[in-house]
mmCIF file of C-alpha atoms in Angstrom:
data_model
loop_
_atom_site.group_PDB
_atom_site.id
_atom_site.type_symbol
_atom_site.label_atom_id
_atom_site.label_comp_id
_atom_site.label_asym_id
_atom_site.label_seq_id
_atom_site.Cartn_x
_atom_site.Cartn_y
_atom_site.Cartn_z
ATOM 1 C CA UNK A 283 88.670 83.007 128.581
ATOM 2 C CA UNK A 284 88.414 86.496 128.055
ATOM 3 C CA UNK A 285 90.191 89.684 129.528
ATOM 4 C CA UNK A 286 88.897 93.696 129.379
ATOM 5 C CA UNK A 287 91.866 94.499 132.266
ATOM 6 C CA UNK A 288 95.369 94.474 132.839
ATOM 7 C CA UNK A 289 98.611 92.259 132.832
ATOM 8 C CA UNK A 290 101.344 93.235 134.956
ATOM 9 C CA UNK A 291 104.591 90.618 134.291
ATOM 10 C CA UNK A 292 107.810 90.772 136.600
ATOM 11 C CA UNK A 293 111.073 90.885 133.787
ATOM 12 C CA UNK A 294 111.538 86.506 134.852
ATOM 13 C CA UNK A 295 107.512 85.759 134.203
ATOM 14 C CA UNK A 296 106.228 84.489 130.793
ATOM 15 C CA UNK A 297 102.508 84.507 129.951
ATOM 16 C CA UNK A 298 101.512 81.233 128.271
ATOM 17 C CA UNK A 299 98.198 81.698 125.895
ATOM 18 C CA UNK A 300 97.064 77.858 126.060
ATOM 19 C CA UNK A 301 93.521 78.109 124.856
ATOM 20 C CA UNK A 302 90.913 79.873 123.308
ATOM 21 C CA UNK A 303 91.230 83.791 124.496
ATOM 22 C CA UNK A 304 89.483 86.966 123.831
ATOM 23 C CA UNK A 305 91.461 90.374 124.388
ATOM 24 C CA UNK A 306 88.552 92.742 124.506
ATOM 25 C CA UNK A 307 88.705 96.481 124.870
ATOM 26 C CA UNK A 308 90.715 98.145 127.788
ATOM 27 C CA UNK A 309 92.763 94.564 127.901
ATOM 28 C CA UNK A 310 96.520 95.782 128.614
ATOM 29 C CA UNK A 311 100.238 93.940 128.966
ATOM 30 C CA UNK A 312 102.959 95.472 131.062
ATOM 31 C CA UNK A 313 106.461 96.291 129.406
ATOM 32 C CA UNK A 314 108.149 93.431 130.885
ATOM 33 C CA UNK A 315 108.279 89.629 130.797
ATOM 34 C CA UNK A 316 107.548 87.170 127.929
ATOM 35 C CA UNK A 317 103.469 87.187 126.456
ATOM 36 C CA UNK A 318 103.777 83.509 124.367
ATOM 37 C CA UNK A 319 100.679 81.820 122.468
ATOM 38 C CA UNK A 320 101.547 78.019 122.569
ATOM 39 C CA UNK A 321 98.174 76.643 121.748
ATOM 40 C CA UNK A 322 94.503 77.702 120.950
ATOM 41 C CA UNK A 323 92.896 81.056 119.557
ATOM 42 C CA UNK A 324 93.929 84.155 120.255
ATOM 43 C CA UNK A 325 91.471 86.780 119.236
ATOM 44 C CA UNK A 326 92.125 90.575 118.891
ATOM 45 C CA UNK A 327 89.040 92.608 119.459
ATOM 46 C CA UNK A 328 90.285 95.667 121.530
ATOM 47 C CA UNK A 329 89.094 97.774 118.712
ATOM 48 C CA UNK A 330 92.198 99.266 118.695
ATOM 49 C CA UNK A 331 96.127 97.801 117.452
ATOM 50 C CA UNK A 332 97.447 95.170 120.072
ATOM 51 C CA UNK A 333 101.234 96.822 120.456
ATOM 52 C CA UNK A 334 102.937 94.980 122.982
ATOM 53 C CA UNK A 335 105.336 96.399 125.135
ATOM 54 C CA UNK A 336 107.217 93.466 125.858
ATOM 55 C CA UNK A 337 109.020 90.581 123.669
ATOM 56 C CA UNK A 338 106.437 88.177 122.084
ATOM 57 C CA UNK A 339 107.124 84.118 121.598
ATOM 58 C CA UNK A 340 104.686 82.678 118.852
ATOM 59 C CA UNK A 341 105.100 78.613 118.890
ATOM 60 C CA UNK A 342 102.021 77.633 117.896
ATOM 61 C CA UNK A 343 97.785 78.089 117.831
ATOM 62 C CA UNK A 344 96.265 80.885 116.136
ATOM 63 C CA UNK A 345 96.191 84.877 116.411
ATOM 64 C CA UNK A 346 93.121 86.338 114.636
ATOM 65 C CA UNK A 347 90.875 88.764 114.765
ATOM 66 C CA UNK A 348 90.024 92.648 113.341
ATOM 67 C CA UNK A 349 92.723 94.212 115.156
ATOM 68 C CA UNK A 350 96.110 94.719 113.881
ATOM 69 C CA UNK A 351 99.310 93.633 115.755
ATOM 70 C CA UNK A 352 102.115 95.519 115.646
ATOM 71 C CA UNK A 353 105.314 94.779 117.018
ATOM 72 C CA UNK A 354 106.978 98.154 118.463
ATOM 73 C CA UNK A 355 110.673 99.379 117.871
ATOM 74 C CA UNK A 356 113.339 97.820 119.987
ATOM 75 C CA UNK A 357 110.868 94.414 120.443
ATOM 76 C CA UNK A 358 111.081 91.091 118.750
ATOM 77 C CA UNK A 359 108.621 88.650 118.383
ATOM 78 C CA UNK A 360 110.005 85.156 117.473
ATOM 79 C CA UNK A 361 107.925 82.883 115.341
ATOM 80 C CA UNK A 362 108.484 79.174 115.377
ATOM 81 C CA UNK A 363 104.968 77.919 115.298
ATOM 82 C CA UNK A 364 101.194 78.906 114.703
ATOM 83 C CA UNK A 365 99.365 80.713 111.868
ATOM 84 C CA UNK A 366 98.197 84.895 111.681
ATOM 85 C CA UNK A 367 95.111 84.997 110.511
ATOM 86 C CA UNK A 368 91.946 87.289 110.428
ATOM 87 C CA UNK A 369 91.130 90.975 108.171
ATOM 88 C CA UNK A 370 93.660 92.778 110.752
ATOM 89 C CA UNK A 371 97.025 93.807 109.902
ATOM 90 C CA UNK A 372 100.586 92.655 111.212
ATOM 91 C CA UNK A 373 102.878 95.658 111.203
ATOM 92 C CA UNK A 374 106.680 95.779 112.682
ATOM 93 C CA UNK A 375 107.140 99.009 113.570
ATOM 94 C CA UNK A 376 110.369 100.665 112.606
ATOM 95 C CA UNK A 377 112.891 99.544 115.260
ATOM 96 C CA UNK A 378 111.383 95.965 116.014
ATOM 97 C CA UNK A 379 111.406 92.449 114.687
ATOM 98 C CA UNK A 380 109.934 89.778 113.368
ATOM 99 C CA UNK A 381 112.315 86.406 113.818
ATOM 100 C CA UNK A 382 111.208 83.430 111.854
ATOM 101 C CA UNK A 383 113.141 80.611 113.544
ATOM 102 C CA UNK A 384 113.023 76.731 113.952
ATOM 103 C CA UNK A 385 109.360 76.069 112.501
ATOM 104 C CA UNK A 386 107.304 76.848 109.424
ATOM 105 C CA UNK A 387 104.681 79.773 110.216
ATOM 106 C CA UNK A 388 101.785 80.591 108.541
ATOM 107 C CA UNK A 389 100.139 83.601 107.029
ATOM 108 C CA UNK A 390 96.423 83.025 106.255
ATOM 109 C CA UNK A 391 94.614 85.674 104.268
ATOM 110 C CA UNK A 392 96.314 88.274 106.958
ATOM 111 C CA UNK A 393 99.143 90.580 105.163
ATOM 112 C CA UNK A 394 102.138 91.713 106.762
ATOM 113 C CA UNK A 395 103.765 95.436 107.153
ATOM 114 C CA UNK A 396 107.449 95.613 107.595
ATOM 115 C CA UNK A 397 109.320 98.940 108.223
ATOM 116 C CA UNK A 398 111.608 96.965 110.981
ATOM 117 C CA UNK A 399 113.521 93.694 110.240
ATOM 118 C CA UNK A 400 111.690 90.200 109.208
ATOM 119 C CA UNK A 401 114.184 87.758 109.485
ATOM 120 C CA UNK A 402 113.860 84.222 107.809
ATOM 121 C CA UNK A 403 116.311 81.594 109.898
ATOM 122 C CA UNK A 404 118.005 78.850 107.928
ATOM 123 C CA UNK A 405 116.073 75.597 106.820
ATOM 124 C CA UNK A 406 112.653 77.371 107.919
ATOM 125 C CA UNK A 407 110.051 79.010 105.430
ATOM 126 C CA UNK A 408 106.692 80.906 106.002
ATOM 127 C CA UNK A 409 103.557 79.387 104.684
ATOM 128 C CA UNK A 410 101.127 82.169 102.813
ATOM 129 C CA UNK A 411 97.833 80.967 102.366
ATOM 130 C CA UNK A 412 94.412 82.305 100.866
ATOM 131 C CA UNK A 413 95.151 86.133 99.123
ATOM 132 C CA UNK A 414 97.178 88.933 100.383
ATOM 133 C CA UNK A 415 100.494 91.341 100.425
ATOM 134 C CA UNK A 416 103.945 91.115 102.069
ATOM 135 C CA UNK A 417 104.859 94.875 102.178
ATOM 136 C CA UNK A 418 108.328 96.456 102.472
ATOM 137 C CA UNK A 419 108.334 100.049 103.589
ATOM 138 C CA UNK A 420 111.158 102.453 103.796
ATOM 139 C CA UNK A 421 113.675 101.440 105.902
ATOM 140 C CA UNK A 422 112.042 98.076 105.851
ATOM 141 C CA UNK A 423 114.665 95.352 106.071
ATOM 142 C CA UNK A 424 113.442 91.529 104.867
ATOM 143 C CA UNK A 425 116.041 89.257 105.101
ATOM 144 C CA UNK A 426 116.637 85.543 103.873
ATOM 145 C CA UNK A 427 118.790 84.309 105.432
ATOM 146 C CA UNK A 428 118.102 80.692 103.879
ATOM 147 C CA UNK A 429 117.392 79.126 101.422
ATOM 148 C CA UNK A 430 114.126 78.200 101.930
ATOM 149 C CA UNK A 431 112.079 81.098 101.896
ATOM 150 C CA UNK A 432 108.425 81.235 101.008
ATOM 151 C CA UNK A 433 105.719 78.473 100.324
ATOM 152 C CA UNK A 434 102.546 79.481 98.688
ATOM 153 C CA UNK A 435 99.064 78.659 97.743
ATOM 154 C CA UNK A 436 96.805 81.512 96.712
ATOM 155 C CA UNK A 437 97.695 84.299 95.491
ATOM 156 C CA UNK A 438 100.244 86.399 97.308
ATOM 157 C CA UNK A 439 102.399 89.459 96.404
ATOM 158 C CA UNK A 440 105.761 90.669 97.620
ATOM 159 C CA UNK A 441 105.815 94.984 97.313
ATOM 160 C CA UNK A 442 109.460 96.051 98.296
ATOM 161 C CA UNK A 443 108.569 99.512 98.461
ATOM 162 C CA UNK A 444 111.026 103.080 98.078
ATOM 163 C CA UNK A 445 113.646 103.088 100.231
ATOM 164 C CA UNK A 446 113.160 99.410 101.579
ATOM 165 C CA UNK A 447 115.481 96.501 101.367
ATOM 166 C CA UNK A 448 114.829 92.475 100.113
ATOM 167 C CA UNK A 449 117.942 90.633 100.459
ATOM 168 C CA UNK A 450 119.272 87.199 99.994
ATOM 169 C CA UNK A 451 122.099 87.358 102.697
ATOM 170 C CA UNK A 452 122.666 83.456 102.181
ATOM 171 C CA UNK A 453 126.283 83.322 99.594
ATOM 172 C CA UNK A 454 125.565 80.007 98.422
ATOM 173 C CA UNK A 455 122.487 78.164 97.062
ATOM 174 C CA UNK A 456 119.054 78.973 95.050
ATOM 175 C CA UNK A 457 116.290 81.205 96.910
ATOM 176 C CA UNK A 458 112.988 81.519 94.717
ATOM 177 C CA UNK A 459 110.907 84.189 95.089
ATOM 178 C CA UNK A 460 107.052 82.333 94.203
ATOM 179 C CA UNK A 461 104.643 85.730 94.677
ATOM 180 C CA UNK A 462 104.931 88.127 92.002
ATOM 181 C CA UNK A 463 107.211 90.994 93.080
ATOM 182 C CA UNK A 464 107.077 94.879 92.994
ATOM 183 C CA UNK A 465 110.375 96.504 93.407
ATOM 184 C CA UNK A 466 110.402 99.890 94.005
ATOM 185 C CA UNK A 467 113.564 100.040 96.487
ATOM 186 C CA UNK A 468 116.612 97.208 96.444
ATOM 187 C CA UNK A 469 116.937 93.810 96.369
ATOM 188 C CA UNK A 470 120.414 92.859 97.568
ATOM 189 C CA UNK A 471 121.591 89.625 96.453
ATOM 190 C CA UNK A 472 124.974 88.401 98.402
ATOM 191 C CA UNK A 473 125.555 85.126 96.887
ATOM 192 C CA UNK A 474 124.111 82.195 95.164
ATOM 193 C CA UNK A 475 120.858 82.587 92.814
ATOM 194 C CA UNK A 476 117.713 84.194 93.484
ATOM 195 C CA UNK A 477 115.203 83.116 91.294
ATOM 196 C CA UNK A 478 112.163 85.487 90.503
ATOM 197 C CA UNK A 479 109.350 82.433 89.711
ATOM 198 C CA UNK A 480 106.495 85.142 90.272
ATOM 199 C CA UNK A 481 106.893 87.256 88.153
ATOM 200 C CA UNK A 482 106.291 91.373 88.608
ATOM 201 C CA UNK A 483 108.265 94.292 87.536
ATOM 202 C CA UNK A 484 110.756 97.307 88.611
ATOM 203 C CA UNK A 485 111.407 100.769 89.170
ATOM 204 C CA UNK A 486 113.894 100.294 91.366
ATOM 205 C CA UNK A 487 117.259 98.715 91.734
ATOM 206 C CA UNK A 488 119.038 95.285 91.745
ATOM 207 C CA UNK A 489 122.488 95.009 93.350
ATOM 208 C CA UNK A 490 124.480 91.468 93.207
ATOM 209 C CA UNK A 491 127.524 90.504 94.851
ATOM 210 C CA UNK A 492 130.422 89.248 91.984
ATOM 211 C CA UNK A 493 129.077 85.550 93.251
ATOM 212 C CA UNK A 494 125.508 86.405 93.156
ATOM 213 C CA UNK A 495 122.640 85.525 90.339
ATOM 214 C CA UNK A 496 119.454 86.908 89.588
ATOM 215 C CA UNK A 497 117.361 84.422 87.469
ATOM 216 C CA UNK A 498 113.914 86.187 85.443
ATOM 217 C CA UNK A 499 112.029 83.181 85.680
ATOM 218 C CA UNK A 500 108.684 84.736 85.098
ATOM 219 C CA UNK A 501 106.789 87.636 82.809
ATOM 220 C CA UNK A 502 108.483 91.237 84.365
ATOM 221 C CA UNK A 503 108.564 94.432 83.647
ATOM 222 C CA UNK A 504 111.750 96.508 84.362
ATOM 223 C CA UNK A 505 110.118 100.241 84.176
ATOM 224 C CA UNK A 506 111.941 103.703 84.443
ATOM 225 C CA UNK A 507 114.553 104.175 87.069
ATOM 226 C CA UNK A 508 114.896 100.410 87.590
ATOM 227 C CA UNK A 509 119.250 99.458 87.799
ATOM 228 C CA UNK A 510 121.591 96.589 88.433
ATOM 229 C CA UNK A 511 125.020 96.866 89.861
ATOM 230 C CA UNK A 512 128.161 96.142 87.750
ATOM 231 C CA UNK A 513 128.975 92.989 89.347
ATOM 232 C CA UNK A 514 126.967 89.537 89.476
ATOM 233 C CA UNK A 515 125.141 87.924 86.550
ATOM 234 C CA UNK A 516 121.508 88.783 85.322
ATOM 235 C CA UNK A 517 119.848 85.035 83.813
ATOM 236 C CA UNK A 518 117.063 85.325 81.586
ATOM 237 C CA UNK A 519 115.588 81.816 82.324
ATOM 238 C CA UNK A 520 111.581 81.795 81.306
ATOM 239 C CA UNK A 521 109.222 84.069 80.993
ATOM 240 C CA UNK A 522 108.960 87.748 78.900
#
């Protein structure tokens, strides 16, 4: 189906997206209850960004379209299931969240804004497929919290921008890092090993737990103003 008008969901009602569906200008959600796309296509063509106002549950299907989505502060959207898609952007707004939990999600061709928290649940990993960036504004929290992380194919980049924050918060383990990485602001490692198998380079700084490893495992560059912390060990593994 298709929609142009409003939503209105009590604070107990969910919203279940179970086929294909349009949201076409003037299409609006109320700032309560649960929208969830279980199944189908969801296209954005309001010609404007789809910001809920309520708490969004992504298990499976497809979200697509020219419109960006943008989850708003103080929201989360969980993401077990399902692949983003389409030329539109995802943004988290400062304040909100993206959860990656229980499945394996998929970004296809459709990059990803983060000035919130992107969280990364243990044993699951998100799928990036065709080209595009994973950005990390200021303020920007991404957090592993596995050891899983990131499975590619195509070519992806990772740019932890000024003022933004990439951590590994698991203490044991090996994380690798596959998309070549721009690190302008801090990656925090708590524990264990992350490996940087893309490649990239660094103006920014590195700080590592006394436990903690950071493996070069591809060409980088560190550049002016790029650090490391006095604790941890730095592994030159491969690469220049």
């Amino acid at each position: 189906g298709s929609a142009t008008g409003a939503f209105t969901l009590d604070p107990s009602a969910t919203l279940r997206f179970n086929s294909n569906f349009t949201l076409g200008a003037g299409s609006s959600f109320s700032a309560s209850g649960l929208i969830q796309l279980a199944n189908g296509t969801l296209t954005l063509a309001r010609g404007s960004a789809f910001v809920p106002a309520t708490n969004v549950s992504f298990t499976g299907g497809t979200l697509t379209g020219t419109d960006a989505f943008t989850i708003a502060s103080g929201l989360t959207t969980t993401w077990t299931g399902g692949t983003m898609t389409g030329t539109g952007l995802t943004t988290i707004a400062a304040g909100g969240t993206l959860a990656i939990n229980t499945g394996n999600p998929a970004l296809s061709g459709r990059s990803l804004t983060n000035a919130g928290t992107v969280t990364s649940a243990p044993s699951n990993y998100l799928i990036l497929t065709g080209n595009g960036t994973l950005t990390n504004t200021s303020g920007g929290l991404w957090d592993f919290q596995n050891n899983a992380g990131i499975n590619v194919s195509g070519g992806w980049a990772f740019d932890n921008q000024a003022g933004a924050t990439l951590r590994k918060s698991t203490t044991t383990g090996t994380l690798g890092l596959p998309i070549a990485l721009t690190n302008a602001g801090t990656v925090d490692v708590k524990g264990g090993l992350l490996s940087l198998d893309g490649g990239g380079s660094a103006t920014g700084a590195f700080t590592l737990d006394p436990s903690a490893t950071l493996r070069f495992n591809s060409n980088f560059t560190l550049g002016a103003g790029s650090s490391f912390s006095a604790s941890g060990l730095i592994q030159l593994a491969n690469g220049t």
